[in-house]
XYZ file of C-alpha atoms in Angstrom:
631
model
C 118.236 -30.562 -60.918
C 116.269 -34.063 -60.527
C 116.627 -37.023 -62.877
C 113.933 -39.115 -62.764
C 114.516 -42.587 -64.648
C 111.127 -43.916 -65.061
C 108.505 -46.015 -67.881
C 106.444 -47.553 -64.718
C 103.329 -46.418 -62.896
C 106.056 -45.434 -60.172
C 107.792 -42.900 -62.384
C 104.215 -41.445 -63.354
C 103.859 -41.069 -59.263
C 107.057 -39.362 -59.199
C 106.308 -37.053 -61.805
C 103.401 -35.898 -60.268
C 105.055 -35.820 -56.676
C 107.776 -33.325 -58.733
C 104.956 -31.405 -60.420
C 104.030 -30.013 -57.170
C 107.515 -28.501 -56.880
C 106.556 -25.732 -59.830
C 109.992 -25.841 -61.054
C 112.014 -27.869 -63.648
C 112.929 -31.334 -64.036
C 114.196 -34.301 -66.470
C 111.971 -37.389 -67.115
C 113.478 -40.331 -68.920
C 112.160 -43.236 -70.580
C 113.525 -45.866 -72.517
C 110.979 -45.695 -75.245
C 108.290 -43.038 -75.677
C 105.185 -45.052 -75.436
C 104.529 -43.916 -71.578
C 101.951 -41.293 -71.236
C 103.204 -38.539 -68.853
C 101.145 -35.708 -67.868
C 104.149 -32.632 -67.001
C 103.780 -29.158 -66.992
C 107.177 -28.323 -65.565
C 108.908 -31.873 -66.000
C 111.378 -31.927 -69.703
C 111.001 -35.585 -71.493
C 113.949 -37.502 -72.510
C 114.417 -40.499 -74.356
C 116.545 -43.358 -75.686
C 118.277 -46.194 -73.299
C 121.218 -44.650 -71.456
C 124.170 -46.766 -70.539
C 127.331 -45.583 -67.832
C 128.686 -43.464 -70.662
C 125.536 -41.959 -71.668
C 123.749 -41.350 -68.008
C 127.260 -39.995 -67.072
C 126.882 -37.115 -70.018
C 123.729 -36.711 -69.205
C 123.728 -35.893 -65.593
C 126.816 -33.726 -66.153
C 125.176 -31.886 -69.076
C 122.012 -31.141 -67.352
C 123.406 -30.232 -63.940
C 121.790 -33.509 -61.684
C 122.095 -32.908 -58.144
C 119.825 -36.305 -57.106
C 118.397 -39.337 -59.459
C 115.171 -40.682 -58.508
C 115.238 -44.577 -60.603
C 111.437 -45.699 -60.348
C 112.324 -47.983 -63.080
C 111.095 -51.564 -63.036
C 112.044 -53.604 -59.676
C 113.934 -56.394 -62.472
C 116.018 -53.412 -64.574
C 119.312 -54.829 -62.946
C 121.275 -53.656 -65.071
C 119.598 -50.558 -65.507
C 119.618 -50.245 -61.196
C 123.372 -51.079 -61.887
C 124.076 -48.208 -64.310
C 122.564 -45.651 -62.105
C 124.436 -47.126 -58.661
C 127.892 -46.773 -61.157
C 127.246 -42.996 -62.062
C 126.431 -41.922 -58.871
C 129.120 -43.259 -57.350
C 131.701 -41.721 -60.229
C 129.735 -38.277 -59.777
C 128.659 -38.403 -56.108
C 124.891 -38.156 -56.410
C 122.461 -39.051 -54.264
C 120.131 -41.898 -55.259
C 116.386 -42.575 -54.493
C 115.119 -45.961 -54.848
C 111.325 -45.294 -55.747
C 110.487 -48.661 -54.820
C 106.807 -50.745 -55.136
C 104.821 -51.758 -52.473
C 105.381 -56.005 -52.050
C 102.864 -58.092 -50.324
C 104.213 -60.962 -47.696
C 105.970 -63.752 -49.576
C 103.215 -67.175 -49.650
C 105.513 -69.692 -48.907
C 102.277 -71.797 -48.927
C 100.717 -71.671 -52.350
C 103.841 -70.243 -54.676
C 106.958 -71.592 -55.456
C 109.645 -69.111 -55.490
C 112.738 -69.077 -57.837
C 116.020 -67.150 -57.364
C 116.306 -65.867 -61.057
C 114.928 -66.922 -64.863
C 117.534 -69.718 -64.471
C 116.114 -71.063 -61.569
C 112.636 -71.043 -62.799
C 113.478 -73.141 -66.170
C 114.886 -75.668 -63.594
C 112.087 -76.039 -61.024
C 109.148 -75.987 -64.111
C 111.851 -78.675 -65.691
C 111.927 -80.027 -62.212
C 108.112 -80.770 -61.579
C 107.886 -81.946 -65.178
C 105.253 -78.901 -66.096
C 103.324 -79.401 -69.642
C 101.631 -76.081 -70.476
C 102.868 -73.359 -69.086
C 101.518 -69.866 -69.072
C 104.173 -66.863 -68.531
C 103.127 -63.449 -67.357
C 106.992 -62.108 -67.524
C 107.188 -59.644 -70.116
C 108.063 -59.459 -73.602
C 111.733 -58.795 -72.360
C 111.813 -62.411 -70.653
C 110.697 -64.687 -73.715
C 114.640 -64.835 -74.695
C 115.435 -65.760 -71.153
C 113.159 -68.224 -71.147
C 113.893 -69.805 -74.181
C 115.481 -72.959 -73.565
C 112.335 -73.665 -72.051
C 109.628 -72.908 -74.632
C 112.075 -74.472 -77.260
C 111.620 -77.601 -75.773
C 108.355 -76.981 -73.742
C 105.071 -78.751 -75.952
C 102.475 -75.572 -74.877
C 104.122 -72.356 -73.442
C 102.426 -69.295 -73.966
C 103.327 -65.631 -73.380
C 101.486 -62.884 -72.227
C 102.577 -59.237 -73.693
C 101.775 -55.719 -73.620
C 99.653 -55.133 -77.525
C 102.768 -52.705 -78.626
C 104.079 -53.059 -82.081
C 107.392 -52.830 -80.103
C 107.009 -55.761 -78.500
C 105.551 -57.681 -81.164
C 109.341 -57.439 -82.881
C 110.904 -58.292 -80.350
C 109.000 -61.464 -79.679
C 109.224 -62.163 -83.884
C 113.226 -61.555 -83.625
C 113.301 -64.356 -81.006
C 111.589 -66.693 -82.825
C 108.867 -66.716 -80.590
C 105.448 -68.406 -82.307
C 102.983 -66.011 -82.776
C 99.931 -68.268 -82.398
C 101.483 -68.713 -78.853
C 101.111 -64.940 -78.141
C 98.580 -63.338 -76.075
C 97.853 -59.698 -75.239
C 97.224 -57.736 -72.481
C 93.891 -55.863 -71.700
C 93.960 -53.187 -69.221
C 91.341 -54.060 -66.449
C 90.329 -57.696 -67.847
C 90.106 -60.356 -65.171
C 92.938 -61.972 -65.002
C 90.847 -65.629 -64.566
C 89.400 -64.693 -68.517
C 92.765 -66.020 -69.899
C 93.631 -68.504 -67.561
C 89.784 -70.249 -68.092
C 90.897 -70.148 -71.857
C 94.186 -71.569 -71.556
C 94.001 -73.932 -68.940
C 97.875 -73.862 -68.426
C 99.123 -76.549 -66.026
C 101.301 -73.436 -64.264
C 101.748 -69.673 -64.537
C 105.344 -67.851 -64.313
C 105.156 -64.944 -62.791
C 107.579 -62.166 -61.040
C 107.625 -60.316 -57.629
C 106.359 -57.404 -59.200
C 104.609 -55.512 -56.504
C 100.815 -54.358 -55.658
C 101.270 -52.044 -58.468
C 102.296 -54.895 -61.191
C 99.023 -57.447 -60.336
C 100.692 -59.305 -58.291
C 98.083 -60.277 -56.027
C 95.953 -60.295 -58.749
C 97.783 -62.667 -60.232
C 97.697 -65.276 -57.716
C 94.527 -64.941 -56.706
C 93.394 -65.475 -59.997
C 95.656 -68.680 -60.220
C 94.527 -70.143 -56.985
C 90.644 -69.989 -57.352
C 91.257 -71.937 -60.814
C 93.971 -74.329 -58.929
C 96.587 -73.703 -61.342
C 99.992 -73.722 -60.263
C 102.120 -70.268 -59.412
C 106.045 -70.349 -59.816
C 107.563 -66.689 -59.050
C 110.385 -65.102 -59.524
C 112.068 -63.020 -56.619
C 113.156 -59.442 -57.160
C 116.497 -58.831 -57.182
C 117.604 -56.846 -54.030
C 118.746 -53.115 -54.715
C 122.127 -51.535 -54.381
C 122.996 -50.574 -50.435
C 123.842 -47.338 -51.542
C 120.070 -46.829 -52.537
C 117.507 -44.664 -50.191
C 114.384 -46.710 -50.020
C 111.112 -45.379 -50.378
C 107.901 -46.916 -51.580
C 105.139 -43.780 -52.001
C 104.895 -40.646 -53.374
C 104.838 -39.292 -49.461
C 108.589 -40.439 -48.471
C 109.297 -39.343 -52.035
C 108.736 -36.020 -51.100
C 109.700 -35.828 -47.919
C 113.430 -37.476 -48.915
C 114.158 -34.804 -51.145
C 112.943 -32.649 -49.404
C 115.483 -33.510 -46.974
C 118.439 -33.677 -49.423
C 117.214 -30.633 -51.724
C 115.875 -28.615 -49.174
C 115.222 -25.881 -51.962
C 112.995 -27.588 -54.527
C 109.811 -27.604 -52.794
C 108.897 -23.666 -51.784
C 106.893 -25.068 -48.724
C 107.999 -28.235 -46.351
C 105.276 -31.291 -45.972
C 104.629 -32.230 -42.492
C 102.967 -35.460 -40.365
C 99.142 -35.356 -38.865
C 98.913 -35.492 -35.607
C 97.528 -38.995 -36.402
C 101.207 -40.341 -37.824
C 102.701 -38.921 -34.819
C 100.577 -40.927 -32.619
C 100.765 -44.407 -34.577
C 105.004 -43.368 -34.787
C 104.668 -42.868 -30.850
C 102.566 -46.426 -30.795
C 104.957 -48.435 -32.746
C 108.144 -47.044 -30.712
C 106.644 -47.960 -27.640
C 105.507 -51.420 -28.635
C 109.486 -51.806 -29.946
C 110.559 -50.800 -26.190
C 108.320 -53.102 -24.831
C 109.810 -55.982 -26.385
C 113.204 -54.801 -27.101
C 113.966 -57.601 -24.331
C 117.893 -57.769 -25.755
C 118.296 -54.382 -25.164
C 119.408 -53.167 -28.849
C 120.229 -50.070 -29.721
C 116.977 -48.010 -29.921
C 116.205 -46.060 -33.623
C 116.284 -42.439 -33.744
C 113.255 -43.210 -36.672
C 110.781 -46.119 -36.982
C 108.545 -47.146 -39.241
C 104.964 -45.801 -40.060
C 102.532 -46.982 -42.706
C 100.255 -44.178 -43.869
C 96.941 -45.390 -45.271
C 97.608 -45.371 -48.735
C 99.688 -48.325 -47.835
C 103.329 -46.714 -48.214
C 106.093 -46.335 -45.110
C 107.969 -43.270 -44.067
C 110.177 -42.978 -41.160
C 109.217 -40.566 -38.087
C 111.745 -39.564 -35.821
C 111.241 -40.348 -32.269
C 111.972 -38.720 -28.944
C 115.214 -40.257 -27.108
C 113.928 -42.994 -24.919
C 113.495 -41.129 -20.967
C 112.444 -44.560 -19.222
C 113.088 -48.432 -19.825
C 109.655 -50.214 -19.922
C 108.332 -51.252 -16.626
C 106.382 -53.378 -14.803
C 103.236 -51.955 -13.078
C 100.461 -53.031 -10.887
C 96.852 -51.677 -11.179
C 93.953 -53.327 -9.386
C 95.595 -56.427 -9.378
C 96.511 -56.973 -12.890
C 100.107 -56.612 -13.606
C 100.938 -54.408 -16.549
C 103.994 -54.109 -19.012
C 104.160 -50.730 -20.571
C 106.121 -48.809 -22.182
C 106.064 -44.493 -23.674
C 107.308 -42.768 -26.420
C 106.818 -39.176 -27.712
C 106.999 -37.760 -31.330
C 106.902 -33.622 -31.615
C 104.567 -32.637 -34.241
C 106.029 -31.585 -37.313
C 103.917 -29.536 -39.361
C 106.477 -28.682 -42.211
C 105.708 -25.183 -43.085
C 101.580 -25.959 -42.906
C 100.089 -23.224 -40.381
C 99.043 -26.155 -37.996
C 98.985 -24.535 -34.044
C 99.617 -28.118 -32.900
C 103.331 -27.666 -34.504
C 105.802 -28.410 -32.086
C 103.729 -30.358 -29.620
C 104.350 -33.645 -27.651
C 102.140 -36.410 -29.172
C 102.648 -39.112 -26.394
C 101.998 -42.949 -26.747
C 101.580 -45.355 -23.918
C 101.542 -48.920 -24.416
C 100.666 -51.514 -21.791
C 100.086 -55.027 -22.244
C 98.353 -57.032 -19.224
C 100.594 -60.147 -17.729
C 100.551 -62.037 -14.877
C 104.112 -64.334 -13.712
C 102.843 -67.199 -15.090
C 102.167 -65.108 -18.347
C 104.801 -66.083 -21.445
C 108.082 -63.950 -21.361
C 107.576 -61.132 -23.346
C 109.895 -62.602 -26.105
C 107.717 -65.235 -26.352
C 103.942 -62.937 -26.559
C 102.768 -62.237 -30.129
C 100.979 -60.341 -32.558
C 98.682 -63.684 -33.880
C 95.787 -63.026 -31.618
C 95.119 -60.171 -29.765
C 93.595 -57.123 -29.572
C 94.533 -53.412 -30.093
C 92.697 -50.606 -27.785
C 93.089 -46.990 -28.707
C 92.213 -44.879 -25.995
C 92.761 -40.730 -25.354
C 94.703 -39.177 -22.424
C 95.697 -36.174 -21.287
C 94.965 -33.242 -23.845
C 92.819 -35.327 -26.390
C 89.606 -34.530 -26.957
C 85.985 -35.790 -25.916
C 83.132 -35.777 -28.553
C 79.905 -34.923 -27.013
C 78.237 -34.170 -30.269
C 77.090 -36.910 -32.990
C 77.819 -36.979 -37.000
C 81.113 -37.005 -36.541
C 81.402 -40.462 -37.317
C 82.996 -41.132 -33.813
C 81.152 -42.382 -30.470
C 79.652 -39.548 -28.056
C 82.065 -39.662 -25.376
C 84.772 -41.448 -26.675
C 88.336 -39.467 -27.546
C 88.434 -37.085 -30.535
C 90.665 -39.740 -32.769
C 89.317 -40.197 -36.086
C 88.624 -43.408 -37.618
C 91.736 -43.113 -40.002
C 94.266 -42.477 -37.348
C 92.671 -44.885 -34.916
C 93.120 -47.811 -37.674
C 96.504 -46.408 -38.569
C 97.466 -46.957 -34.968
C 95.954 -50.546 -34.678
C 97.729 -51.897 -37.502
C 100.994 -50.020 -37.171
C 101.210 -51.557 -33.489
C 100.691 -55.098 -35.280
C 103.213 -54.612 -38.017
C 105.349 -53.888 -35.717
C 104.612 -57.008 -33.331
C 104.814 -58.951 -37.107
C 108.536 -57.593 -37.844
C 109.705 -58.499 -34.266
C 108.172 -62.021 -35.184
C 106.441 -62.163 -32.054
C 103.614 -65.115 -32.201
C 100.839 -65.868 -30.234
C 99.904 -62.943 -27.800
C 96.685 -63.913 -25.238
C 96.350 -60.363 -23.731
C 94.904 -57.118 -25.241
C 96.992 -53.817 -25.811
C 96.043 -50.696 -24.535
C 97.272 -47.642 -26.604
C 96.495 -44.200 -25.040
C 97.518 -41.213 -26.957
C 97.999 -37.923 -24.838
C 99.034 -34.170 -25.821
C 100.462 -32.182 -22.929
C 98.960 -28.815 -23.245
C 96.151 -30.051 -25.873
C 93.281 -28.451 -24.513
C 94.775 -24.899 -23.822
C 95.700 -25.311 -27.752
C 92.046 -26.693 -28.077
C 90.526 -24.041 -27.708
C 92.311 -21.978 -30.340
C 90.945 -24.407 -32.884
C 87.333 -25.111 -34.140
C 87.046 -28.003 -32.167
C 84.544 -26.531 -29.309
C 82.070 -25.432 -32.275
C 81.784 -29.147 -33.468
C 81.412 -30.490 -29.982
C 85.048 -31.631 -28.924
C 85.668 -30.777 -25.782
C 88.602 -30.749 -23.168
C 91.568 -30.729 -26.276
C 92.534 -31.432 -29.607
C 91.256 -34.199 -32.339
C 93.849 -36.953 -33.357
C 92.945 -36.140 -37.479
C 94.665 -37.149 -40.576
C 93.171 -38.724 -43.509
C 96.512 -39.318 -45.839
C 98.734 -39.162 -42.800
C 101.198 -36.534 -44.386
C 100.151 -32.829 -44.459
C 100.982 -31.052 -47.687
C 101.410 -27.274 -47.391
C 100.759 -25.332 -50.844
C 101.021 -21.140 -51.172
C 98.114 -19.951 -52.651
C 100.136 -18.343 -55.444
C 101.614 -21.848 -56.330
C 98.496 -23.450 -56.073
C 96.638 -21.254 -58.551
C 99.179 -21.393 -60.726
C 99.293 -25.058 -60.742
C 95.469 -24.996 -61.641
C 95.760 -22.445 -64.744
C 98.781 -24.849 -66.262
C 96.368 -28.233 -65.697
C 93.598 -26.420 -67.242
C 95.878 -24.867 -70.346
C 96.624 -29.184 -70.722
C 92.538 -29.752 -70.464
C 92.075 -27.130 -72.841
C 94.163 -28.027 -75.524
C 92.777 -31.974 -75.417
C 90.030 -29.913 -77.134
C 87.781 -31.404 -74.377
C 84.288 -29.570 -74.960
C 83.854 -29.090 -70.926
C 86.211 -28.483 -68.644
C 85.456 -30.260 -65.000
C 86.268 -28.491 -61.634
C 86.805 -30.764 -58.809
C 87.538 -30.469 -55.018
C 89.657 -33.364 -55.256
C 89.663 -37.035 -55.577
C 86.455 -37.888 -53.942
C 84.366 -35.979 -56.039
C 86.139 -36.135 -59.087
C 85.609 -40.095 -58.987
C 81.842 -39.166 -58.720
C 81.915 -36.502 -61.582
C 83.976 -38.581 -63.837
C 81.082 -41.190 -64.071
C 78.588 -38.469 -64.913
C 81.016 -37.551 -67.790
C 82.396 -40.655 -68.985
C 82.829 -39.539 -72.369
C 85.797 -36.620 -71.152
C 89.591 -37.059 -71.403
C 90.988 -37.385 -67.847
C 93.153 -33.981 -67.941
C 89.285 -32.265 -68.334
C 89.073 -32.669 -64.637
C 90.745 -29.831 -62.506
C 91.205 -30.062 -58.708
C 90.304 -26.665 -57.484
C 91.018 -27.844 -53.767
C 89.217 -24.541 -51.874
C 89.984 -21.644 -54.366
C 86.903 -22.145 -56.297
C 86.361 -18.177 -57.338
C 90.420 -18.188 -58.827
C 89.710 -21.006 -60.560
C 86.521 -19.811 -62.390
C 88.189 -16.916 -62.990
C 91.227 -18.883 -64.946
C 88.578 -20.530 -67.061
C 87.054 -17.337 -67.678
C 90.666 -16.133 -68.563
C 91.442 -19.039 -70.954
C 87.864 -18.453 -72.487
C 86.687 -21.764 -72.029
C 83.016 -21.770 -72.807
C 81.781 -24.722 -70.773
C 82.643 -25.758 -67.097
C 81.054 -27.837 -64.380
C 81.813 -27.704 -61.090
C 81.331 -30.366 -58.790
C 80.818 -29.840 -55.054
C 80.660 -31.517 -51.688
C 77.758 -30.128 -50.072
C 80.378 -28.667 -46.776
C 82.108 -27.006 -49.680
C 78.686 -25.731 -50.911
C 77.063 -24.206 -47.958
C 79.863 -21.760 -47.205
C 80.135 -20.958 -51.261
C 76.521 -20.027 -51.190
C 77.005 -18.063 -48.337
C 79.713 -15.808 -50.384
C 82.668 -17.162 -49.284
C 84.770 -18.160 -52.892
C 87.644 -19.658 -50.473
C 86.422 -22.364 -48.970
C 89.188 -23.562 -46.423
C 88.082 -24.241 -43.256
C 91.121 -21.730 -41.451
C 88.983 -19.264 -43.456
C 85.357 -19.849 -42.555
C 83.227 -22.086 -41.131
C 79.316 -23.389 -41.516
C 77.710 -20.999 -40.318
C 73.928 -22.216 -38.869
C 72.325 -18.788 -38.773
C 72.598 -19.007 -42.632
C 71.651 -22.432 -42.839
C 68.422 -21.690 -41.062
C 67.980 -18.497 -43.466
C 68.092 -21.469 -46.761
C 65.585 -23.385 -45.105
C 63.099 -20.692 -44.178
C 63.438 -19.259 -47.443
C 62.164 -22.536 -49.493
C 59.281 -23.118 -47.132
C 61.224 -26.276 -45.071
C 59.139 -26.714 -41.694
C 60.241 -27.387 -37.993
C 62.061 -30.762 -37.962
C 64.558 -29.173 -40.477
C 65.368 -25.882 -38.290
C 65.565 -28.331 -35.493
C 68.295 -30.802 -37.585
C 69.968 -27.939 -38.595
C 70.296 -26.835 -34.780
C 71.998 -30.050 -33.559
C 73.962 -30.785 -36.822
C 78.063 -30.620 -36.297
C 79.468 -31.234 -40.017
C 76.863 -29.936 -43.230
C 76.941 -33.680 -44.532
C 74.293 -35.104 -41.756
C 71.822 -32.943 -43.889
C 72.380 -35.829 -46.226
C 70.060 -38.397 -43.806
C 68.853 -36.192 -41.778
C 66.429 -34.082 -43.758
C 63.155 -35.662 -45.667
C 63.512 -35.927 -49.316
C 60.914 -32.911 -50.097
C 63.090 -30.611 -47.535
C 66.196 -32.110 -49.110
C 65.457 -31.760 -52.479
C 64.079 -28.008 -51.754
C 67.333 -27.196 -49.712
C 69.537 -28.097 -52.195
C 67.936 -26.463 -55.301
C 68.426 -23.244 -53.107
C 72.053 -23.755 -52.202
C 72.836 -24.102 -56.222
C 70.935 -20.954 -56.944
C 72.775 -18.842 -54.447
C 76.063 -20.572 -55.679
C 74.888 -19.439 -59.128
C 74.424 -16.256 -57.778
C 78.038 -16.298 -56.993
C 80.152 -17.799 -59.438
C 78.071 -17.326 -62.619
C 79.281 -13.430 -62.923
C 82.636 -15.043 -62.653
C 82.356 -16.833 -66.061
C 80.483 -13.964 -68.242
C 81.020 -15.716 -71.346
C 80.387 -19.334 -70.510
C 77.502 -21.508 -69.704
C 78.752 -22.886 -65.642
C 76.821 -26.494 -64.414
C 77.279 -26.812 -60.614
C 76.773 -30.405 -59.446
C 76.078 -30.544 -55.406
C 77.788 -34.404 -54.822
C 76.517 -36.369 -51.602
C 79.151 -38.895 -49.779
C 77.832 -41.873 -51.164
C 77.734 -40.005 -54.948
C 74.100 -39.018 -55.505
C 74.474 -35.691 -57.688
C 72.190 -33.097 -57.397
C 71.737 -30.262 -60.428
């Protein structure tokens, strides 16, 4: 069984990253003011100290605690490192996402101690604190003696008491407003400083300071306090997963696996490392990769075969170096499982060149290129250039700025010459052509793909079931409609048309769009929408009620049977012949064509789903990539 000690936006992430598990877990929170979507995860609450997180894990069997609580919880963080040592539990560190420390513009302070003596220090007047409720009795010898500090709090009668038992003045209280500028309150103020702490991407930092800087106020910060070494580190819902699924190898039915895109960028950065591992250290079996939703997991890497060397090609003199990651699909029916992804690095230098300890990351340029087994587009509207490699515009950037992280952490400064990254796949384009690639124009191997980076396998059966319990929550909102979504892209789009709905209204359906009219049907919910991506669409009007793309694909001959049925002329049958992906229809087609197109695409999707829901009124919403909705 799981713990998971939570109350932040972190624990909500770790909830959900649970959720996926289908099977119980514990939730705590010191309060019960946090809203928590669960259908599988138990609530608990009250503050726990050694004694009472002891009883707890022992009463409720806890194999592993997950502590998302806040980064300055010490002694929370110190509770949980005491029980798991007494018990021997494992303990992940759900940690926030931290930009770069400004050395520049901030003044940073060691602890609330530290602060009172630098504001003392530079003689500060009015001061504005964005610390908490929890810090105004740290802070009070200051704003007993201060003339003008103010405090910023969450608007919870909780934490109106416990500024009122400190004595804090309440005309000297302010409240937070989800999603108000942060510049509204500083322009009313005018404070001389603000107080802030290290509190991550996901507290406002940046936010924060930016706000303070364009009004040229003053920023004092305190540092987070550094976690217990006996803490696994991760900082995403991704490496959340992925560590227990390497400690609890039974709590997820199906494994997660890496793109082929995070294999390449892990490939990339080990290479770069070789390159300018000039002391020779010890080489990781794992390094570093972060995944575009801004999070970093660890990828194991091949065993280094060759040191980096030195060669010559017409003329220019080359440092390079190669690494390989083997594709790890988790349990994700992925025929590139088990295949080399290869990365070579070579930077250009000549002997009069700096020594590569002394080449940097400040200025220069990253080239992604394809090798052996990657493929060639030859056919537009896939967003990448006719003859250039298959390697999508997420991996590609994924690759870039992995390679320069890397360069940053080495703290290598001011590189003149460009790096050239080539990816390669031994035996990519036998596997090629096992794949769909040939119909959409890639030729000669496989595509370098991954839009999140991590590939998450789901059974159908736990998929399905995962829909019917999120719509049994929608339903009992008493929401009027319930909203059927792909996912997040179109869901963003639907939610504006429905502003009005609770967010638990909206379902991801993902491709099982017939089971999941059928659960709505089941639950006899009388209205539904269902919003779709116009790839999505084509093969649902076709028949197909399982969209994946392992199950069918667009099928042209069809296409060209929608247009000839609502009159469209010869320009569309001739966009519809050199189309790769359903989405160019978008800019492709005129706006009478379009418009008639599309109005025949609902109807046939009618024709298909409406049976489905016999004794409800369905809406189907056909949603372009920019968010134009067609009904």
């Amino acid at each position: 069984m799981i713990l998971i000690l939570g109350g932040t936006t972190e624990g909500r992430i770790a909830a959900r990253t649970l959720e996926e598990a289908g099977k119980p877990f514990y939730y705590s929170t010191k309060g019960d003011e946090q809203e928590v979507t669960m259908h599988h995860g138990i609530r608990l609450h009250g503050a726990m100290d050694k004694l009472d997180l002891g009883r707890c894990c022992r009463e409720h069997n806890i194999q592993l605690l997950v502590d998302a609580a806040h980064p300055f919880a010490i002694q929370l963080h110190q509770t949980v490192e005491k029980v798991a040592h007494t018990l021997n539990l494992l303990v992940i560190r759900f940690e926030r996402i931290y930009p770069p420390r400004d050395e520049e513009h901030i003044t940073w302070c060691d602890d609330f101690e530290d602060a009172i003596r630098q504001i003392r220090k530079e003689d500060i007047f009015t001061l504005l604190a964005l610390t908490g409720v929890q810090s105004i009795a740290k802070l009070k010898p200051l704003w007993q003696e201060s003339a003008c500090c103010y405090f910023r709090i969450l608007n919870r009668e909780s934490s109106r008491r416990l500024a009122e038992r400190e004595g804090f003045p309440q005309k000297y209280l302010h409240y937070y407003h989800a999603g108000e500028d942060e510049r509204i309150l500083l322009q009313r103020l005018h404070p001389e400083a603000i107080l802030i702490k290290e509190s991550g991407l996901s507290g406002g930092f940046n936010e924060k300071v930016e706000a303070a800087l364009q009004e040229g106020i003053r920023i004092f910060a305190i540092r987070r306090p550094p976690m217990p070494g006996s803490f696994m580190i991760v900082n995403g819902e991704h490496g959340l997963r992925r560590m227990i699924e390497k400690h609890l190898p039974d709590f997820y039915p199906l494994r997660s696996g890496l793109t082929t895109g995070t294999c390449a960028a892990a490939a990339a950065v080990a290479a770069t490392w070789d390159i300018f591992n000039v002391q020779r250290q010890p080489r990781p079996e794992e390094f570093p990769v972060i995944l575009p939703n801004g999070e970093t997991i660890y990828v194991p890497v091949e065993e280094q075969e060759l040191y980096p060397h030195p060669s010559c090609v017409n003329d220019d003199w080359m440092l390079e170096a190669d690494a390989t990651v083997i594709k790890d699909a988790g349990d994700d029916p992925d025929v590139t499982n088990g295949m080399q992804i290869k990365a070579n690095v070579a930077v250009p230098f000549r002997f009069d060149d700096p020594t590569p300890a002394e080449l940097g990351a400040d200025d220069y340029t990253v080239i992604v290129c394809g090798g052996e087994g990657v493929g060639i587009v030859t056919l537009s509207g896939l967003g990448l250039e006719v003859g250039g490699p298959a390697i999508n515009v997420t991996p590609r950037k994924m690759i870039e700025n992995n390679v320069k992280a890397c360069l940053q952490r080495l703290g290598i400064s001011k590189q003149p010459n460009p790096f050239a990254v080539t990816i390669s796949v031994p035996g990519g384009e036998e596997i090629a052509r096992r794949t769909f690639n040939p119909r959409l124009g890639i030729e000669g191997g496989i595509s370098i793909i991954g839009t999140s980076g991590i590939v998450k396998p789901f059974s159908s059966e736990a998929f399905i079931d995962s829909i019917r319990k999120s719509m049994e929550v929608g339903r009992a909102t008493g929401s009027p409609r319930i909203v059927l979504n792909s996912g997040a892209k179109s869901e963003k789009y639907v939610r504006g048309y429905y502003p009005e709905l609770p967010v638990q209204a909206f379902i991801h359906y993902g491709n099982f769009i017939g089971d999941t009219i059928k659960i709505a049907a089941d639950l006899e919910i009388k209205a539904v929408t269902l919003g779709i991506m116009i790839g999505k669409a084509v093969k649902l009007a076709e028949g197909n009620l399982d969209t994946h793309s392992k199950q069918v694909t667009m099928n042209k001959d069809f296409l060209r049977e929608v247009a000839l049925s609502t009159g469209c002329g010869g320009e569309t049958l001739a966009v519809i012949e050199k189309i790769t992906l359903a989405r160019e229809l978008w800019t492709l087609l005129s706006a009478e064509d379009l418009q008639a197109f599309c109005s025949r695409l609902l109807e046939l999707c009618h024709q298909y789903c409406d049976p489905l829901l016999p004794e409800g009124e369905l809406t189907i919403l056909l949603i372009s990539e920019e968010g134009k909705i067609i009904t």
